[in-house]
Each structure stands twice: as C-alpha cells, then as structure tokens.
Amino acid sequence: LGGGPTASGISVTPTSALKLAAVWACVRVISEDVASLPLITYRRLGRGKERALGHRIYRLLHDEPNPYMTAMGFRETLQGHLLTWGNAYANIERDDGGQPLALWPLRPDRMDSPVISEAGTLLYRYTLPSGEACWLSQHEVLHLRGLSPDGLMGYSPINQHREAIALALATEEFGARFFSNDSRPGGVLQTGKRLSTETADRLRVAWQAAHQGL
C-alpha cells in the first residue's frame, strides 16, 4: 500500500502523501462532501417508503455510530481511508442476539488482506494497538472497497500514482532547500596553500551541507 521506491527517491505512503497540499485538499473536500450527504434508513411500505426512525440501524448510520463519534465524523474518516488506502474498515459490535450495537473504524494499515476460510467466508486479521493480532469474521467487519482487481481488496490510489506524488514532494522539498541553503552560490574557493586530505574532506562536507540539493 505504497512506501515502495520511486524514481525520485522519495518514499510515498497514504500518510506521507497527505503532506502534499493537492492530495490533502482532494481527500478533505471529497471526504467532507460525502460525509455531509444524508444517509437515511427507510422501511418499505405497500406503496412507497417511510423513514425507519425506530430501527437501530437508523441511529447508527444517521446519528451516532459509536459513543465517541458523530455519523458525519465516522463517514468522513472512512471516506478518507478509502481515498488513500483504497479500503475502509469498521468493526461491527453486536449484542448476544447478533444485532448491531456500534460501528468502530479500523485502521487500514493494521489490516491484512482477507482470506477465504474453509467455510467459504472471509476472515480478517487485524493488529491491535498492543501489537496482538486478532481474527474477525466477515460478519464483524464493514469493508468498503475502491476500484478492485479481485473484489476482495481495493487498489490504493496513492500507490497507483506514487511516482507523480513523489515528484511533487521532491520538487517541493528541493524548492524549500533551494531557498534555505542558497543552492546557487557565486564565486569560487581558492587558497594559496596546498590543503591536506583531511582539510579538503572537511571543506567538501561543509560545502555540500550548505549548498547541495536533495
């Protein structure tokens, strides 16, 4: 999911890519707009439909997916994950009867690709903050995928375009160092004495530290 070598030498991950203003702006605008759209649970009638205000799913999706997040904040978080990692996950907390109680966002960088069990269902291996790994069944995970090659995992948009993002990050960093280090020194260094190897090496290191680029 990103982080591989690029031609510019800059490592690009879904997290580091957000340092680029264009990527940040795109992810923020799309995530906020999608999160602000109405997400209503309806009940089918003989003719037409009505809001299922009494259904517990209505509250989870429209008001409060868990005690610590608003519905808009929850959807914005998952949409941001989808736009960067290409996959978004949430743990479905259920009661003893199997009814959903809460939705908890999961970090995509801690989730392995799902595997198909002998029973033909998907199993997800998730690494907890403590470092311990746990297995979740497909009934415990809400998995949103972007464009996918196999229907199981989505492509990471950041990984697919890491060369272009790396070039932009490298250009930005080079420009910053250009103004910081004065990358266009004028004149020459000249001495009437013969420099020792040690002195020349120290001078070379100091000069490069002051004026080299990336």
Short mmCIF file of C-alpha atoms in Angstrom, two decimals:
data_model
loop_
_atom_site.label_atom_id
_atom_site.label_comp_id
_atom_site.label_asym_id
_atom_site.label_seq_id
_atom_site.Cartn_x
_atom_site.Cartn_y
_atom_site.Cartn_z
CA LEU A 1 0.00 0.00 0.00
CA GLY A 2 2.66 2.48 -1.01
CA GLY A 3 6.03 3.16 0.53
CA GLY A 4 7.95 1.45 -2.28
CA PRO A 5 10.92 3.03 -4.07
CA THR A 6 10.25 5.77 -6.59
CA ALA A 7 12.43 7.25 -9.33
CA SER A 8 12.81 10.47 -7.34
CA GLY A 9 13.98 8.60 -4.23
CA ILE A 10 11.02 9.82 -2.18
CA SER A 11 9.06 7.18 -0.25
CA VAL A 12 5.31 7.65 -0.65
CA THR A 13 2.67 6.19 1.69
CA PRO A 14 -1.01 7.05 2.18
CA THR A 15 0.07 9.07 5.23
CA SER A 16 3.07 10.89 3.74
CA ALA A 17 1.12 11.73 0.59
CA LEU A 18 -1.19 13.92 2.67
CA LYS A 19 1.73 16.31 3.18
CA LEU A 20 1.22 17.36 -0.43
CA ALA A 21 -1.28 20.23 -0.47
CA ALA A 22 -3.10 18.96 -3.57
CA VAL A 23 -3.61 15.47 -2.13
CA TRP A 24 -4.73 16.87 1.22
CA ALA A 25 -7.23 19.22 -0.44
CA CYS A 26 -8.71 16.50 -2.63
CA VAL A 27 -9.09 13.99 0.22
CA ARG A 28 -10.53 16.61 2.57
CA VAL A 29 -13.07 18.02 0.13
CA ILE A 30 -14.33 14.65 -1.10
CA SER A 31 -14.47 13.18 2.42
CA GLU A 32 -16.34 16.15 3.85
CA ASP A 33 -18.81 16.28 0.96
CA VAL A 34 -19.58 12.56 1.07
CA ALA A 35 -19.91 12.65 4.87
CA SER A 36 -22.42 15.53 4.67
CA LEU A 37 -24.78 13.62 2.35
CA PRO A 38 -27.93 12.24 4.01
CA LEU A 39 -27.77 8.55 4.96
CA ILE A 40 -31.33 7.51 5.71
CA THR A 41 -32.67 4.05 6.55
CA TYR A 42 -36.11 3.50 5.02
CA ARG A 43 -38.87 0.99 5.64
CA ARG A 44 -40.69 -0.36 2.58
CA LEU A 45 -44.46 0.10 2.55
CA GLY A 46 -47.08 -1.35 0.28
CA ARG A 47 -46.68 1.72 -1.85
CA GLY A 48 -43.68 3.91 -1.24
CA LYS A 49 -41.48 4.07 1.82
CA GLU A 50 -41.00 5.88 5.12
CA ARG A 51 -38.11 6.63 7.43
CA ALA A 52 -37.43 3.73 9.80
CA LEU A 53 -36.88 6.01 12.78
CA GLY A 54 -37.35 3.22 15.30
CA HIS A 55 -34.80 0.87 13.71
CA ARG A 56 -31.44 0.70 15.47
CA ILE A 57 -29.62 0.89 12.13
CA TYR A 58 -31.15 4.32 11.57
CA ARG A 59 -29.47 5.69 14.69
CA LEU A 60 -26.09 4.12 13.89
CA LEU A 61 -25.94 5.46 10.33
CA HIS A 62 -27.73 8.78 10.75
CA ASP A 63 -26.85 9.94 14.26
CA GLU A 64 -24.19 8.14 16.25
CA PRO A 65 -22.24 5.04 15.10
CA ASN A 66 -20.49 4.80 18.48
CA PRO A 67 -20.39 6.81 21.72
CA TYR A 68 -17.33 8.81 20.62
CA MET A 69 -18.15 9.83 17.04
CA THR A 70 -20.85 11.60 15.11
CA ALA A 71 -22.21 10.00 11.97
CA MET A 72 -20.56 12.68 9.84
CA GLY A 73 -17.18 12.24 11.54
CA PHE A 74 -17.41 8.47 11.13
CA ARG A 75 -18.23 8.64 7.43
CA GLU A 76 -15.56 11.29 6.83
CA THR A 77 -12.96 9.03 8.45
CA LEU A 78 -13.91 6.00 6.35
CA GLN A 79 -14.07 8.02 3.16
CA GLY A 80 -10.58 9.40 3.86
CA HIS A 81 -9.29 5.85 4.31
CA LEU A 82 -10.97 4.79 1.08
CA LEU A 83 -9.37 7.64 -0.89
CA THR A 84 -5.86 6.93 0.38
CA TRP A 85 -5.59 3.22 1.17
CA GLY A 86 -8.32 2.12 -1.26
CA ASN A 87 -10.05 0.22 1.55
CA ALA A 88 -12.00 1.29 4.63
CA TYR A 89 -12.97 -0.93 7.55
CA ALA A 90 -15.24 -0.73 10.56
CA ASN A 91 -15.79 -3.29 13.29
CA ILE A 92 -19.47 -4.14 13.80
CA GLU A 93 -20.10 -4.57 17.52
CA ARG A 94 -23.11 -6.85 18.08
CA ASP A 95 -25.19 -7.93 21.07
CA ASP A 96 -25.85 -11.55 22.06
CA GLY A 97 -28.68 -11.69 19.56
CA GLY A 98 -26.47 -10.61 16.67
CA GLN A 99 -27.98 -7.14 16.39
CA PRO A 100 -25.52 -4.26 15.71
CA LEU A 101 -24.75 -2.02 18.66
CA ALA A 102 -21.95 0.20 17.31
CA LEU A 103 -19.58 0.75 14.41
CA TRP A 104 -15.88 1.31 15.17
CA PRO A 105 -13.45 2.47 12.45
CA LEU A 106 -10.36 0.29 11.95
CA ARG A 107 -7.01 1.48 10.61
CA PRO A 108 -6.34 0.10 7.10
CA ASP A 109 -2.59 -0.08 7.74
CA ARG A 110 -3.21 -2.63 10.51
CA MET A 111 -5.49 -4.86 8.43
CA ASP A 112 -4.18 -7.74 6.33
CA SER A 113 -5.80 -8.85 3.10
CA PRO A 114 -8.82 -11.05 3.85
CA VAL A 115 -8.50 -14.80 3.43
CA ILE A 116 -11.22 -17.26 2.49
CA SER A 117 -11.95 -19.80 5.22
CA GLU A 118 -12.83 -23.47 4.68
CA ALA A 119 -16.46 -22.48 5.21
CA GLY A 120 -16.25 -20.09 2.27
CA THR A 121 -16.43 -16.92 4.36
CA LEU A 122 -13.90 -14.13 4.67
CA LEU A 123 -11.59 -13.78 7.65
CA TYR A 124 -9.77 -10.56 8.52
CA ARG A 125 -6.54 -10.42 10.52
CA TYR A 126 -6.23 -7.12 12.40
CA THR A 127 -3.30 -5.94 14.52
CA LEU A 128 -4.39 -4.22 17.73
CA PRO A 129 -2.52 -1.18 19.14
CA SER A 130 -0.93 -3.55 21.66
CA GLY A 131 0.67 -5.48 18.80
CA GLU A 132 -1.53 -8.51 19.32
CA ALA A 133 -3.33 -9.87 16.25
CA CYS A 134 -6.97 -10.92 16.22
CA TRP A 135 -9.20 -12.55 13.63
CA LEU A 136 -12.55 -11.05 12.63
CA SER A 137 -15.23 -12.76 10.59
CA GLN A 138 -16.87 -11.02 7.65
CA HIS A 139 -19.97 -10.54 9.83
CA GLU A 140 -17.88 -8.41 12.19
CA VAL A 141 -16.35 -6.17 9.54
CA LEU A 142 -17.86 -3.49 7.33
CA HIS A 143 -15.43 -3.40 4.40
CA LEU A 144 -15.67 -0.61 1.81
CA ARG A 145 -13.55 -1.15 -1.31
CA GLY A 146 -12.47 1.17 -4.05
CA LEU A 147 -11.66 0.01 -7.58
CA SER A 148 -10.60 -3.61 -7.11
CA PRO A 149 -8.82 -6.26 -9.20
CA ASP A 150 -10.50 -9.19 -7.44
CA GLY A 151 -13.42 -7.86 -5.40
CA LEU A 152 -11.58 -8.55 -2.15
CA MET A 153 -9.15 -5.63 -1.86
CA GLY A 154 -9.25 -2.21 -3.48
CA TYR A 155 -6.38 -0.50 -5.25
CA SER A 156 -4.68 2.22 -3.22
CA PRO A 157 -4.96 5.44 -5.28
CA ILE A 158 -1.81 6.71 -3.56
CA ASN A 159 0.13 3.60 -4.52
CA GLN A 160 -1.10 3.73 -8.10
CA HIS A 161 0.08 7.33 -8.50
CA ARG A 162 3.08 7.32 -6.17
CA GLU A 163 5.53 8.41 -8.90
CA ALA A 164 3.57 11.60 -9.63
CA ILE A 165 3.12 12.30 -5.91
CA ALA A 166 6.81 11.60 -5.22
CA LEU A 167 7.84 14.01 -7.97
CA ALA A 168 5.65 16.73 -6.48
CA LEU A 169 7.01 16.09 -2.98
CA ALA A 170 10.60 16.09 -4.24
CA THR A 171 10.03 19.32 -6.16
CA GLU A 172 8.53 20.94 -3.08
CA GLU A 173 11.40 19.81 -0.85
CA PHE A 174 14.04 20.87 -3.38
CA GLY A 175 12.48 24.32 -3.65
CA ALA A 176 12.44 24.68 0.12
CA ARG A 177 16.10 23.66 0.40
CA PHE A 178 17.00 25.93 -2.50
CA PHE A 179 15.87 28.98 -0.58
CA SER A 180 17.14 27.65 2.74
CA ASN A 181 20.64 26.67 1.61
CA ASP A 182 21.22 29.09 -1.26
CA SER A 183 21.73 26.42 -3.93
CA ARG A 184 23.26 28.89 -6.40
CA PRO A 185 26.47 30.07 -4.77
CA GLY A 186 28.52 32.58 -6.73
CA GLY A 187 32.29 32.63 -6.95
CA VAL A 188 34.97 30.05 -6.20
CA LEU A 189 37.03 28.89 -3.24
CA GLN A 190 40.73 29.47 -3.64
CA THR A 191 43.75 29.11 -1.40
CA GLY A 192 47.41 29.79 -1.91
CA LYS A 193 48.40 26.79 0.19
CA ARG A 194 48.16 23.10 -0.50
CA LEU A 195 45.31 21.58 1.53
CA SER A 196 45.77 18.33 3.35
CA THR A 197 43.42 15.47 2.52
CA GLU A 198 41.70 15.82 5.90
CA THR A 199 41.19 19.57 5.46
CA ALA A 200 39.89 19.14 1.91
CA ASP A 201 37.45 16.47 3.05
CA ARG A 202 36.14 18.71 5.84
CA LEU A 203 35.74 21.58 3.39
CA ARG A 204 33.91 19.35 0.90
CA VAL A 205 31.47 18.08 3.54
CA ALA A 206 30.78 21.60 4.83
CA TRP A 207 30.26 22.94 1.31
CA GLN A 208 27.89 20.16 0.33
CA ALA A 209 25.89 20.52 3.53
CA ALA A 210 25.40 24.18 2.79
CA HIS A 211 24.62 24.04 -0.93
CA GLN A 212 23.63 20.56 -2.12
CA GLY A 213 20.14 19.75 -3.24
CA LEU A 214 18.12 16.64 -2.36
#
